[in-house]
Short mmCIF file of C-alpha atoms and ligand atoms in Angstrom, two decimals:
data_model
loop_
_atom_site.label_atom_id
_atom_site.label_comp_id
_atom_site.label_asym_id
_atom_site.label_seq_id
_atom_site.Cartn_x
_atom_site.Cartn_y
_atom_site.Cartn_z
CA MET A 30 -171.61 70.06 69.94
CA SER A 31 -174.68 70.16 71.53
CA ASP A 32 -175.59 73.05 74.17
CA THR A 33 -177.68 70.64 76.09
CA LEU A 34 -176.88 67.94 78.69
CA PHE A 35 -178.18 65.19 76.26
CA LYS A 36 -179.20 65.05 72.71
CA LYS A 37 -182.63 63.33 73.45
CA ILE A 38 -183.79 61.07 76.53
CA LEU A 39 -185.75 57.97 76.14
CA VAL A 40 -188.42 58.00 79.01
CA ALA A 41 -188.90 54.37 79.91
CA ASN A 42 -192.04 54.56 81.90
CA ARG A 43 -195.62 55.75 81.70
CA GLY A 44 -198.25 57.66 83.65
CA GLU A 45 -197.28 60.38 86.34
CA ILE A 46 -193.73 59.61 86.48
CA ALA A 47 -193.19 60.11 82.54
CA VAL A 48 -194.90 63.14 82.54
CA ARG A 49 -192.67 64.50 85.62
CA ILE A 50 -189.39 63.41 83.90
CA ILE A 51 -190.55 65.24 80.46
CA ASN A 52 -191.34 68.20 82.59
CA ALA A 53 -187.73 68.10 83.63
CA CYS A 54 -186.23 67.59 80.16
CA ARG A 55 -188.13 70.67 78.99
CA LEU A 56 -186.50 72.84 81.48
CA LEU A 57 -183.19 71.63 80.40
CA LYS A 58 -184.49 71.90 76.72
CA ILE A 59 -183.56 68.26 76.17
CA PRO A 60 -186.22 66.62 73.43
CA THR A 61 -187.86 63.27 74.77
CA LEU A 62 -189.14 60.11 73.24
CA ALA A 63 -191.87 58.49 74.75
CA ILE A 64 -192.36 54.90 74.70
CA TYR A 65 -196.08 53.21 75.12
CA SER A 66 -198.06 50.37 74.92
CA THR A 67 -201.03 49.94 72.71
CA ALA A 68 -203.20 50.89 75.86
CA ASP A 69 -201.70 54.14 76.36
CA ALA A 70 -201.86 55.43 72.60
CA ASP A 71 -203.58 58.39 73.84
CA ALA A 72 -202.12 58.74 77.35
CA VAL A 73 -200.78 62.21 78.41
CA HIS A 74 -197.05 61.31 78.37
CA VAL A 75 -197.41 60.33 74.70
CA ARG A 76 -198.82 63.47 73.87
CA MET A 77 -196.32 65.89 75.79
CA ALA A 78 -193.31 64.25 74.67
CA ASP A 79 -191.45 65.61 71.44
CA GLU A 80 -191.75 62.11 70.05
CA ALA A 81 -193.27 58.78 70.86
CA ILE A 82 -193.01 55.26 69.96
CA GLU A 83 -195.64 52.43 70.13
CA ILE A 84 -193.64 49.54 72.01
CA GLY A 85 -195.94 46.68 72.03
CA PRO A 86 -199.31 45.06 73.49
CA PRO A 87 -200.59 46.21 76.89
CA PRO A 88 -198.92 43.45 79.18
CA PRO A 89 -195.88 44.85 80.39
CA LEU A 90 -193.38 42.30 79.63
CA GLU A 91 -194.29 43.08 75.99
CA SER A 92 -194.07 46.73 76.44
CA TYR A 93 -192.71 48.70 79.45
CA LEU A 94 -190.66 45.72 80.82
CA ALA A 95 -189.35 44.64 77.12
CA LEU A 96 -185.44 45.99 77.59
CA ASP A 97 -184.62 44.78 74.05
CA LYS A 98 -187.40 46.81 72.44
CA ILE A 99 -186.50 49.70 74.52
CA ILE A 100 -182.81 49.97 73.73
CA ALA A 101 -183.75 49.33 69.96
CA ALA A 102 -186.21 52.60 70.06
CA ALA A 103 -183.49 54.46 71.96
CA LYS A 104 -180.79 53.66 69.27
CA SER A 105 -183.38 54.15 66.27
CA PHE A 106 -184.35 57.39 67.55
CA HIS A 107 -181.00 58.72 68.53
CA CYS A 108 -181.26 58.93 72.37
CA ASP A 109 -178.18 59.26 74.14
CA ALA A 110 -179.81 58.70 77.77
CA ILE A 111 -182.63 56.79 79.21
CA HIS A 112 -184.60 57.63 82.20
CA PRO A 113 -186.63 54.67 83.77
CA GLY A 114 -188.69 56.36 86.49
CA TYR A 115 -189.69 54.02 89.17
CA GLY A 116 -191.27 50.38 88.78
CA PHE A 117 -190.67 48.47 85.80
CA LEU A 118 -187.13 48.10 84.80
CA ALA A 119 -186.14 50.76 87.16
CA GLU A 120 -184.24 48.85 89.61
CA ASN A 121 -183.13 45.85 87.03
CA PRO A 122 -179.18 45.93 86.97
CA LEU A 123 -179.51 44.51 83.21
CA PHE A 124 -181.13 47.91 82.42
CA PRO A 125 -177.79 49.89 82.93
CA GLU A 126 -175.51 47.03 81.80
CA ARG A 127 -177.52 46.83 78.43
CA CYS A 128 -177.28 50.87 78.17
CA GLU A 129 -173.56 50.91 78.58
CA GLU A 130 -173.22 48.03 76.10
CA ALA A 131 -175.16 50.48 73.69
CA GLY A 132 -173.19 53.61 74.50
CA ILE A 133 -176.56 55.22 75.99
CA THR A 134 -176.46 56.98 79.44
CA PHE A 135 -178.68 55.45 82.20
CA ILE A 136 -180.04 58.05 84.35
CA GLY A 137 -179.58 56.37 87.53
CA PRO A 138 -176.80 54.37 89.87
CA SER A 139 -174.36 51.48 88.51
CA ALA A 140 -175.78 47.93 88.09
CA LYS A 141 -173.27 47.17 90.79
CA ALA A 142 -174.85 49.19 93.40
CA MET A 143 -178.31 48.13 92.28
CA ARG A 144 -177.05 44.62 92.87
CA LEU A 145 -175.81 45.05 96.21
CA MET A 146 -178.98 46.64 97.67
CA GLY A 147 -181.23 44.30 95.38
CA ASN A 148 -179.96 41.41 97.60
CA LYS A 149 -181.20 42.25 101.46
CA VAL A 150 -178.63 40.14 103.21
CA GLU A 151 -175.74 41.30 101.27
CA ALA A 152 -177.06 45.14 101.80
CA ARG A 153 -177.60 44.11 105.55
CA ILE A 154 -173.66 42.57 105.94
CA LYS A 155 -172.20 45.57 104.01
CA MET A 156 -174.02 48.36 105.97
CA SER A 157 -173.39 46.87 109.28
CA GLY A 158 -169.85 46.30 108.45
CA ALA A 159 -169.77 50.19 107.45
CA GLY A 160 -171.61 51.36 110.99
CA VAL A 161 -174.88 51.83 109.52
CA PRO A 162 -177.29 50.29 112.44
CA VAL A 163 -179.18 47.39 111.04
CA ILE A 164 -182.02 45.44 112.72
CA PRO A 165 -180.42 42.90 114.98
CA GLY A 166 -180.60 39.08 113.43
CA MET A 167 -178.50 36.87 111.23
CA LYS A 168 -175.18 38.14 109.99
CA GLY A 169 -175.90 36.19 106.75
CA ALA A 170 -178.50 34.01 104.81
CA GLY A 171 -179.98 31.37 107.30
CA ALA A 172 -178.06 27.80 106.27
CA ASP A 173 -180.24 25.43 108.26
CA LEU A 174 -182.57 25.12 110.91
CA ARG A 175 -180.09 25.35 113.73
CA THR A 176 -178.75 28.77 112.64
CA PHE A 177 -182.47 30.28 112.30
CA GLU A 178 -183.16 28.56 116.04
CA GLU A 179 -179.72 30.29 117.34
CA ALA A 180 -180.58 33.63 115.93
CA ALA A 181 -184.06 33.63 116.91
CA HIS A 182 -182.78 32.51 120.57
CA GLU A 183 -180.32 35.48 120.42
CA ALA A 184 -182.62 38.25 119.02
CA GLY A 185 -185.57 37.12 121.14
CA TYR A 186 -189.01 36.63 119.85
CA PRO A 187 -191.05 37.67 118.08
CA VAL A 188 -188.72 37.25 115.23
CA LEU A 189 -189.27 37.98 111.38
CA ILE A 190 -188.22 35.63 108.39
CA LYS A 191 -187.50 37.83 105.10
CA ALA A 192 -186.56 37.23 101.51
CA ALA A 193 -183.38 38.02 100.59
CA ALA A 194 -184.76 38.87 97.19
CA GLY A 195 -187.59 40.45 98.88
CA GLY A 196 -188.51 43.84 100.04
CA GLY A 197 -192.03 45.48 99.66
CA GLY A 198 -193.26 42.71 102.34
CA LYS A 199 -193.51 39.59 99.84
CA GLY A 200 -192.42 36.43 101.70
CA MET A 201 -192.14 37.84 105.08
CA ARG A 202 -193.34 35.73 108.09
CA VAL A 203 -193.73 36.73 111.83
CA VAL A 204 -192.88 33.89 114.25
CA HIS A 205 -193.98 34.52 117.87
CA GLU A 206 -192.29 31.22 119.49
CA PRO A 207 -189.88 28.72 118.91
CA GLU A 208 -192.63 25.84 117.99
CA GLU A 209 -193.49 27.96 114.87
CA LEU A 210 -190.12 28.58 113.80
CA GLN A 211 -189.26 25.51 111.27
CA ALA A 212 -192.97 25.74 109.42
CA SER A 213 -192.43 29.61 108.83
CA VAL A 214 -188.94 29.18 107.83
CA GLU A 215 -190.24 26.59 105.57
CA ALA A 216 -193.34 28.68 104.33
CA ALA A 217 -191.14 31.68 104.13
CA MET A 218 -188.84 29.89 101.36
CA ARG A 219 -191.80 28.47 99.51
CA GLU A 220 -192.94 31.82 98.96
CA ALA A 221 -189.67 33.57 98.02
CA LYS A 222 -189.24 30.85 95.65
CA ASN A 223 -192.58 31.54 93.92
CA ALA A 224 -192.17 35.45 94.25
CA PHE A 225 -188.45 35.65 93.31
CA GLY A 226 -187.09 32.32 92.02
CA ASP A 227 -184.66 32.76 95.01
CA ASP A 228 -185.55 30.82 98.12
CA THR A 229 -182.75 32.57 100.04
CA VAL A 230 -184.38 33.79 103.51
CA TYR A 231 -182.98 35.32 106.68
CA LEU A 232 -184.23 36.27 110.29
CA GLU A 233 -184.54 39.44 111.89
CA LYS A 234 -185.72 40.87 115.35
CA TYR A 235 -189.44 41.81 114.65
CA LEU A 236 -189.84 45.27 115.53
CA GLU A 237 -193.69 46.05 116.84
CA ASN A 238 -195.40 48.94 115.10
CA PRO A 239 -192.39 50.94 113.96
CA ARG A 240 -192.42 54.06 111.76
CA HIS A 241 -191.10 54.01 108.10
CA ILE A 242 -188.77 56.80 107.61
CA GLU A 243 -186.72 57.30 104.79
CA PHE A 244 -183.85 59.70 103.71
CA GLN A 245 -183.29 61.09 100.20
CA VAL A 246 -179.74 60.68 99.13
CA MET A 247 -178.03 62.35 95.91
CA ALA A 248 -174.41 61.47 94.78
CA ASP A 249 -172.58 62.94 91.66
CA ASN A 250 -169.30 61.92 90.21
CA HIS A 251 -167.36 64.65 91.70
CA GLY A 252 -167.23 63.08 95.10
CA ASN A 253 -170.44 64.66 96.70
CA THR A 254 -172.83 62.71 98.49
CA ILE A 255 -175.45 64.34 100.21
CA HIS A 256 -178.99 63.95 102.06
CA LEU A 257 -181.91 66.11 101.57
CA PHE A 258 -183.67 64.81 105.13
CA GLU A 259 -186.39 62.67 105.64
CA ARG A 260 -189.83 61.28 104.42
CA GLU A 261 -192.38 59.73 106.71
CA CYS A 262 -194.21 56.84 104.98
CA SER A 263 -195.72 54.96 107.78
CA ILE A 264 -199.29 55.48 106.31
CA GLN A 265 -199.35 52.50 103.81
CA ARG A 266 -201.90 49.70 103.06
CA ARG A 267 -200.63 46.22 102.42
CA HIS A 268 -197.23 47.64 101.74
CA GLN A 269 -198.38 50.25 99.44
CA LYS A 270 -197.78 53.93 100.47
CA ILE A 271 -200.95 56.45 100.67
CA ILE A 272 -199.65 59.49 102.53
CA GLU A 273 -196.02 60.73 103.07
CA GLU A 274 -195.04 63.74 104.64
CA SER A 275 -191.92 65.60 105.53
CA PRO A 276 -190.55 66.30 108.15
CA SER A 277 -191.27 63.48 110.14
CA MET A 278 -193.06 64.42 113.59
CA ALA A 279 -190.71 61.75 115.31
CA LEU A 280 -187.38 63.02 114.92
CA THR A 281 -185.64 65.51 116.96
CA PRO A 282 -182.87 67.46 115.25
CA ALA A 283 -180.28 65.10 116.85
CA LEU A 284 -181.82 62.07 115.63
CA ARG A 285 -182.34 63.57 112.03
CA ALA A 286 -178.81 64.41 111.65
CA GLN A 287 -177.65 61.23 112.96
CA MET A 288 -179.89 59.31 110.54
CA GLY A 289 -178.79 61.60 107.49
CA GLN A 290 -175.35 60.95 108.56
CA ALA A 291 -176.20 57.18 108.55
CA ALA A 292 -177.95 57.49 105.23
CA VAL A 293 -174.72 59.08 103.55
CA ARG A 294 -172.63 56.60 105.05
CA ALA A 295 -174.76 53.95 103.21
CA ALA A 296 -174.72 55.51 99.95
CA GLU A 297 -170.89 55.90 99.85
CA THR A 298 -170.11 52.42 101.18
CA ALA A 299 -172.58 51.30 98.16
CA GLY A 300 -170.43 53.28 95.61
CA TYR A 301 -173.68 55.11 95.02
CA ARG A 302 -174.44 57.62 92.31
CA ASN A 303 -177.42 59.59 91.32
CA ALA A 304 -180.86 60.08 93.52
CA GLY A 305 -181.58 57.15 96.13
CA THR A 306 -183.46 56.43 99.24
CA VAL A 307 -182.28 54.98 102.39
CA GLU A 308 -185.18 53.31 104.42
CA PHE A 309 -185.10 53.16 108.10
CA LEU A 310 -187.34 51.79 110.77
CA VAL A 311 -187.60 53.85 113.76
CA ASP A 312 -188.85 52.22 117.08
CA LYS A 313 -190.66 53.67 119.95
CA ASN A 314 -187.59 54.63 121.65
CA GLY A 315 -186.03 56.45 118.56
CA GLY A 316 -183.86 53.29 117.79
CA PHE A 317 -183.32 53.71 113.93
CA TYR A 318 -182.20 50.68 111.83
CA PHE A 319 -181.31 50.61 108.13
CA LEU A 320 -184.09 48.31 106.18
CA GLU A 321 -183.02 48.92 102.50
CA MET A 322 -182.18 51.15 99.85
CA ASN A 323 -183.96 52.20 97.05
CA THR A 324 -182.02 52.71 93.70
CA ARG A 325 -184.42 54.90 91.93
CA ILE A 326 -186.20 58.37 91.82
CA GLN A 327 -189.22 57.48 94.06
CA VAL A 328 -192.76 58.29 93.80
CA GLU A 329 -192.86 60.37 96.87
CA HIS A 330 -189.90 62.57 95.74
CA PRO A 331 -192.20 65.76 95.61
CA VAL A 332 -192.38 65.88 99.42
CA THR A 333 -188.74 66.39 99.57
CA GLU A 334 -188.74 68.87 96.44
CA MET A 335 -191.18 70.95 98.17
CA THR A 336 -189.59 71.18 101.53
CA THR A 337 -185.91 71.40 100.39
CA GLY A 338 -186.78 73.78 97.10
CA SER A 339 -185.03 71.44 94.83
CA ASP A 340 -185.77 70.00 91.22
CA LEU A 341 -184.48 66.23 91.75
CA VAL A 342 -185.19 65.13 88.26
CA VAL A 343 -183.13 68.00 86.98
CA GLU A 344 -180.52 66.92 89.37
CA GLN A 345 -180.65 63.23 88.13
CA ILE A 346 -180.13 64.46 84.44
CA ARG A 347 -177.08 66.82 85.38
CA ILE A 348 -175.56 64.19 87.39
CA ALA A 349 -175.85 61.40 84.82
CA ALA A 350 -174.42 63.94 82.23
CA GLY A 351 -171.10 64.01 84.49
CA GLU A 352 -171.99 67.57 85.98
CA LYS A 353 -171.47 68.44 89.63
CA MET A 354 -174.82 68.63 91.38
CA SER A 355 -176.29 72.13 91.80
CA GLU A 356 -174.71 74.17 94.37
CA TYR A 357 -177.99 74.84 95.89
CA LEU A 358 -178.24 71.26 97.18
CA PHE A 359 -175.04 71.65 99.66
CA ARG A 360 -176.97 74.64 101.36
CA ALA A 361 -180.42 72.77 101.64
CA SER A 362 -182.57 72.93 104.46
CA GLN A 363 -186.22 71.91 105.42
CA ARG A 364 -188.73 74.90 105.28
CA GLY A 365 -192.12 74.20 106.01
CA HIS A 366 -194.19 71.06 105.93
CA ALA A 367 -195.16 69.03 102.91
CA ILE A 368 -197.54 66.13 102.65
CA GLU A 369 -198.32 63.80 99.34
CA CYS A 370 -201.59 61.77 98.78
CA ARG A 371 -201.40 59.29 96.26
CA VAL A 372 -204.66 59.15 93.93
CA TYR A 373 -205.44 55.81 92.86
CA ALA A 374 -208.06 54.36 90.76
CA GLU A 375 -209.43 52.05 93.40
CA ASP A 376 -212.58 51.91 95.08
CA ALA A 377 -211.95 52.32 98.77
CA GLU A 378 -215.41 51.44 99.83
CA ASN A 379 -215.18 47.75 98.18
CA ASN A 380 -212.09 46.43 99.42
CA PHE A 381 -209.73 48.79 97.26
CA PHE A 382 -210.78 46.82 94.30
CA PRO A 383 -209.04 48.64 91.11
CA SER A 384 -211.50 50.72 89.46
CA SER A 385 -211.18 51.26 85.65
CA GLY A 386 -213.14 53.25 82.99
CA ASN A 387 -212.85 56.47 81.01
CA ILE A 388 -212.42 59.53 82.89
CA LEU A 389 -215.44 61.96 82.06
CA TYR A 390 -214.76 65.13 83.94
CA TYR A 391 -211.35 66.08 85.17
CA GLU A 392 -210.63 69.13 87.17
CA GLU A 393 -207.57 69.67 89.49
CA PRO A 394 -207.27 71.77 92.68
CA VAL A 395 -205.08 75.10 92.31
CA GLY A 396 -203.54 77.57 94.62
CA PRO A 397 -200.32 78.61 96.26
CA GLY A 398 -198.56 75.71 97.59
CA ILE A 399 -200.59 73.12 95.78
CA ARG A 400 -198.94 70.81 93.25
CA VAL A 401 -200.39 67.95 91.15
CA ASP A 402 -198.35 65.50 89.29
CA SER A 403 -200.75 63.77 87.14
CA GLY A 404 -200.83 61.19 84.47
CA VAL A 405 -204.10 61.54 83.44
CA THR A 406 -206.69 64.38 82.24
CA GLY A 407 -209.96 64.39 80.74
CA GLY A 408 -210.87 61.66 78.40
CA THR A 409 -208.01 59.47 79.44
CA LYS A 410 -208.91 55.73 79.48
CA VAL A 411 -207.80 53.90 82.73
CA GLY A 412 -207.50 50.25 82.73
CA VAL A 413 -206.48 47.64 85.25
CA GLU A 414 -203.12 46.43 83.31
CA TYR A 415 -200.55 48.76 85.42
CA ASP A 416 -200.25 50.36 88.54
CA PRO A 417 -203.38 52.32 89.58
CA ILE A 418 -201.94 55.38 90.57
CA LEU A 419 -203.35 58.25 88.37
CA ALA A 420 -201.65 61.18 90.23
CA LYS A 421 -200.32 62.60 93.10
CA LEU A 422 -201.37 65.69 95.16
CA ILE A 423 -198.82 67.50 96.98
CA VAL A 424 -199.25 70.50 99.40
CA HIS A 425 -196.69 72.80 101.09
CA ALA A 426 -197.59 74.91 104.19
CA PRO A 427 -195.83 76.77 106.94
CA THR A 428 -196.58 74.13 109.11
CA ARG A 429 -198.17 70.58 109.50
CA ASP A 430 -201.57 71.57 110.66
CA LEU A 431 -201.93 74.05 107.64
CA ALA A 432 -200.54 71.45 105.34
CA ILE A 433 -203.11 69.04 106.71
CA ALA A 434 -206.04 71.70 106.24
CA LYS A 435 -204.63 72.37 102.57
CA MET A 436 -204.68 68.87 101.57
CA ILE A 437 -208.23 68.32 102.76
CA ALA A 438 -209.30 71.36 100.99
CA ALA A 439 -207.28 70.43 98.06
CA LEU A 440 -208.70 67.04 97.76
CA GLY A 441 -212.27 68.81 97.85
CA ASP A 442 -211.46 70.61 95.29
CA TYR A 443 -210.05 67.58 92.91
CA HIS A 444 -212.86 66.36 90.62
CA ILE A 445 -212.47 62.96 88.91
CA LEU A 446 -215.42 61.72 87.31
CA GLY A 447 -215.91 58.48 85.74
CA ILE A 448 -213.87 56.00 87.97
CA LYS A 449 -213.57 55.53 91.56
CA THR A 450 -210.49 56.97 93.35
CA SER A 451 -208.98 57.09 96.88
CA ARG A 452 -209.86 60.41 97.33
CA LYS A 453 -212.45 60.51 100.31
CA PHE A 454 -210.29 57.60 102.00
CA MET A 455 -207.42 59.97 102.27
CA MET A 456 -209.55 62.83 103.42
CA ASP A 457 -210.48 60.53 106.28
CA VAL A 458 -207.29 59.54 107.47
CA LEU A 459 -206.05 63.27 107.17
CA ALA A 460 -209.01 64.31 109.36
CA HIS A 461 -208.27 61.29 111.87
CA PRO A 462 -207.37 62.68 115.45
CA GLU A 463 -204.47 60.29 115.63
CA PHE A 464 -202.98 61.40 112.33
CA LYS A 465 -203.51 65.06 113.35
CA ALA A 466 -201.70 64.11 116.49
CA GLY A 467 -198.80 62.81 114.43
CA ARG A 468 -199.14 59.19 115.79
CA THR A 469 -198.20 57.59 112.57
CA TYR A 470 -197.02 54.16 112.61
CA THR A 471 -196.88 51.41 110.33
CA ASP A 472 -200.20 49.86 111.71
CA PHE A 473 -202.24 53.17 111.25
CA ILE A 474 -204.62 51.91 108.31
CA PRO A 475 -205.20 48.30 109.80
CA THR A 476 -205.73 50.09 113.49
CA HIS A 477 -207.92 53.29 112.57
CA MET A 478 -209.43 52.64 109.20
CA GLN A 479 -210.76 49.36 109.54
CA ASP A 480 -214.36 49.82 110.48
CA ARG A 481 -214.71 53.40 108.61
CA GLU A 482 -218.35 54.69 108.20
CA VAL A 483 -218.80 55.89 104.83
CA ASP A 484 -220.63 59.24 104.75
CA VAL A 485 -223.23 59.32 101.80
CA ILE A 486 -225.37 62.46 101.40
CA PRO A 487 -227.68 61.43 98.55
CA ALA A 488 -229.09 64.86 98.07
CA VAL A 489 -225.67 66.69 97.80
CA GLU A 490 -224.15 63.73 95.93
CA THR A 491 -227.09 64.11 93.29
CA ALA A 492 -226.61 67.77 93.09
CA ALA A 493 -222.98 67.53 92.39
CA ALA A 494 -223.45 64.70 89.47
CA ALA A 495 -226.11 67.05 87.97
CA ALA A 496 -223.75 70.01 88.27
CA ALA A 497 -220.90 68.17 86.75
CA LEU A 498 -223.19 66.81 84.02
CA ALA A 499 -224.21 70.23 83.01
CA MET A 500 -220.51 71.69 82.91
CA MET A 501 -219.58 68.82 80.74
CA LYS A 502 -222.39 69.75 78.32
CA SER A 503 -221.42 73.36 78.28
CA ALA A 504 -217.94 72.52 77.06
CA LYS A 505 -216.10 75.52 78.24
CA PRO A 506 -212.36 75.91 76.93
CA ASN A 507 -211.12 74.81 80.21
CA MET A 508 -212.97 71.80 80.73
CA THR A 509 -212.73 68.55 78.97
CA ALA A 510 -215.92 66.46 78.39
CA ILE A 511 -215.82 63.51 76.08
CA LYS A 512 -218.45 62.10 73.76
CA ALA A 513 -221.27 59.55 75.05
CA THR A 514 -220.00 56.19 74.18
CA THR A 515 -218.95 55.77 78.09
CA PRO A 516 -221.21 55.02 80.67
CA SER A 517 -222.73 58.48 82.24
CA PRO A 518 -221.48 59.89 85.53
CA TRP A 519 -225.02 58.62 86.87
CA GLN A 520 -223.58 55.04 86.40
CA THR A 521 -220.33 55.17 87.79
CA ILE A 522 -220.49 58.17 90.44
CA GLY A 523 -220.68 55.90 93.62
CA ALA A 524 -220.56 57.39 97.00
CA TRP A 525 -218.38 60.56 97.21
CA GLU A 526 -216.77 60.39 94.03
CA ILE A 527 -218.19 63.51 92.79
CA GLY A 528 -216.20 66.33 94.39
CA MET A 529 -217.79 68.36 97.30
CA ARG A 530 -216.27 70.54 99.78
CA ILE A 531 -216.13 68.72 103.10
CA THR A 532 -216.46 70.72 105.93
CA LYS A 533 -215.89 68.55 109.02
C1 MV4 B 6 -189.85 44.85 109.60
C2 MV4 B 6 -190.85 45.12 110.49
C3 MV4 B 6 -190.70 44.86 111.62
N1 MV4 B 6 -189.49 44.04 111.99
N2 MV4 B 6 -188.51 44.16 109.82
C4 MV4 B 6 -192.34 45.64 105.41
C5 MV4 B 6 -192.03 45.98 104.04
C6 MV4 B 6 -190.43 45.35 103.99
N3 MV4 B 6 -189.60 46.41 103.05
C7 MV4 B 6 -190.10 45.52 105.63
N4 MV4 B 6 -191.13 45.58 106.22
C8 MV4 B 6 -191.04 45.47 107.58
N5 MV4 B 6 -190.07 44.97 107.92
C9 MV4 B 6 -188.48 43.97 111.18
N6 MV4 B 6 -187.57 43.49 111.52
C10 MV4 B 6 -192.12 45.78 109.73
C11 MV4 B 6 -192.12 45.97 108.46
C12 MV4 B 6 -193.82 46.33 108.16
C13 MV4 B 6 -193.60 47.74 107.46
C14 MV4 B 6 -192.25 48.41 107.18
C15 MV4 B 6 -192.50 49.61 106.33
C16 MV4 B 6 -193.82 50.31 106.33
C17 MV4 B 6 -194.91 49.46 106.63
C18 MV4 B 6 -194.86 48.24 107.18
C19 MV4 B 6 -196.18 47.53 107.33
C20 MV4 B 6 -196.15 46.41 107.99
C21 MV4 B 6 -194.88 45.96 108.19
#
């Protein structure tokens, strides 16, 4: 008999989340198997796992999305559980189904709960029936133009056409007046067909400039479903979250309690198990509406871990093994304020173009209440084949003001040389008066960051680059320098990509 929850866990992901999962397994003394594509042979997650197997060439369909190969790897390496992380196969109901056939535990919800939440129309109907508020709109999918016209008339313009298989903003169309309705429905159907292979669309009232606020839920197989409060995720760019925080400035204790209760009811109604997130839109009047449920551990889960003092990945593993969730979760409260910044490999000064190359120098900020979840280090080759997230920087402080100050300081102490990152862009968001005032709505980036002036101080920049190069050459033990087949930092530095303290 084994004295661990599982004999070995296959980590079916890459990058920072694979590292995060391996770290949780280490705490539980569970051995891990990493999978990797040929592009990731030297990646951090591969080095950290107890064992690793190359699973195919860089294209995701032949590696991180290759379900057959992953199940076969789990079998041949005697893994009795698989953690999917986020993205890739994490919300594909075939994954838990194939695991079950193979006698492997899937660390996540059932295929049934995934299917329900994967269909936005079905989820709306089910949630509405359970008394969870949904955005006013159609009861089911749109059948013909008449049903769209009637629903739009009842909801009142502007309305929004959405894809049933959608999420993440694809296939959405705002319609401002009846004359545009038919063309918009047809366009949304085409887009949905192309993106999801399913042209089912439906109609909702369009909420202008809402906030995106989500609740972390956790459910075990012993009848316990709880929530761990909210994350405010309104700061997004083209439906990609950039900054998340908890608590939300928009919630009163009464609204928080109401939404938390709705989130728990949503999870219970879906027969949900393991970690999940219930997303809401919150309008100017404090009205809240169920948007969708994400059936996975999310990128921004550390914000909840910091404010509630929990380890959600450890809990996911315990729950999947059939244990009751830890007692401390039942007494969880929100303490202080946490903020997360996603560090992307992209060039914010050049239309957020993906940035690739070798990390020539890498130094993380350290200090009380500073956490870095990273998938990279010095020498890591960053390509363009996968999601551009390099790392997440999370800070925890007694108040929101202190958390913002700590985050700005920590971003200033985060040095990544060799590729462009979104670091400076995030510093500008955090320093913006509207952000500081807590006026974080979903239109924040397009409204306040469009014509952003980029400061370049050539003298300081040059000095910083020279200092970095000198440090690399001196090769102190705590620094990682790699040899000269890669371009020098002088060629790749760009505006503000060398770390320096920002004092404004
Ligand atoms: C909406 C909305 C306004 N009204 N639905 C965007 C992604 C998808 N999951 C849902 N989204 C929205 N749905 C109604 N009825 C506005 C958005 C939206 C949004 C939502 C969350 C975070 C950022 C957003 C940015 C633009 C639009």
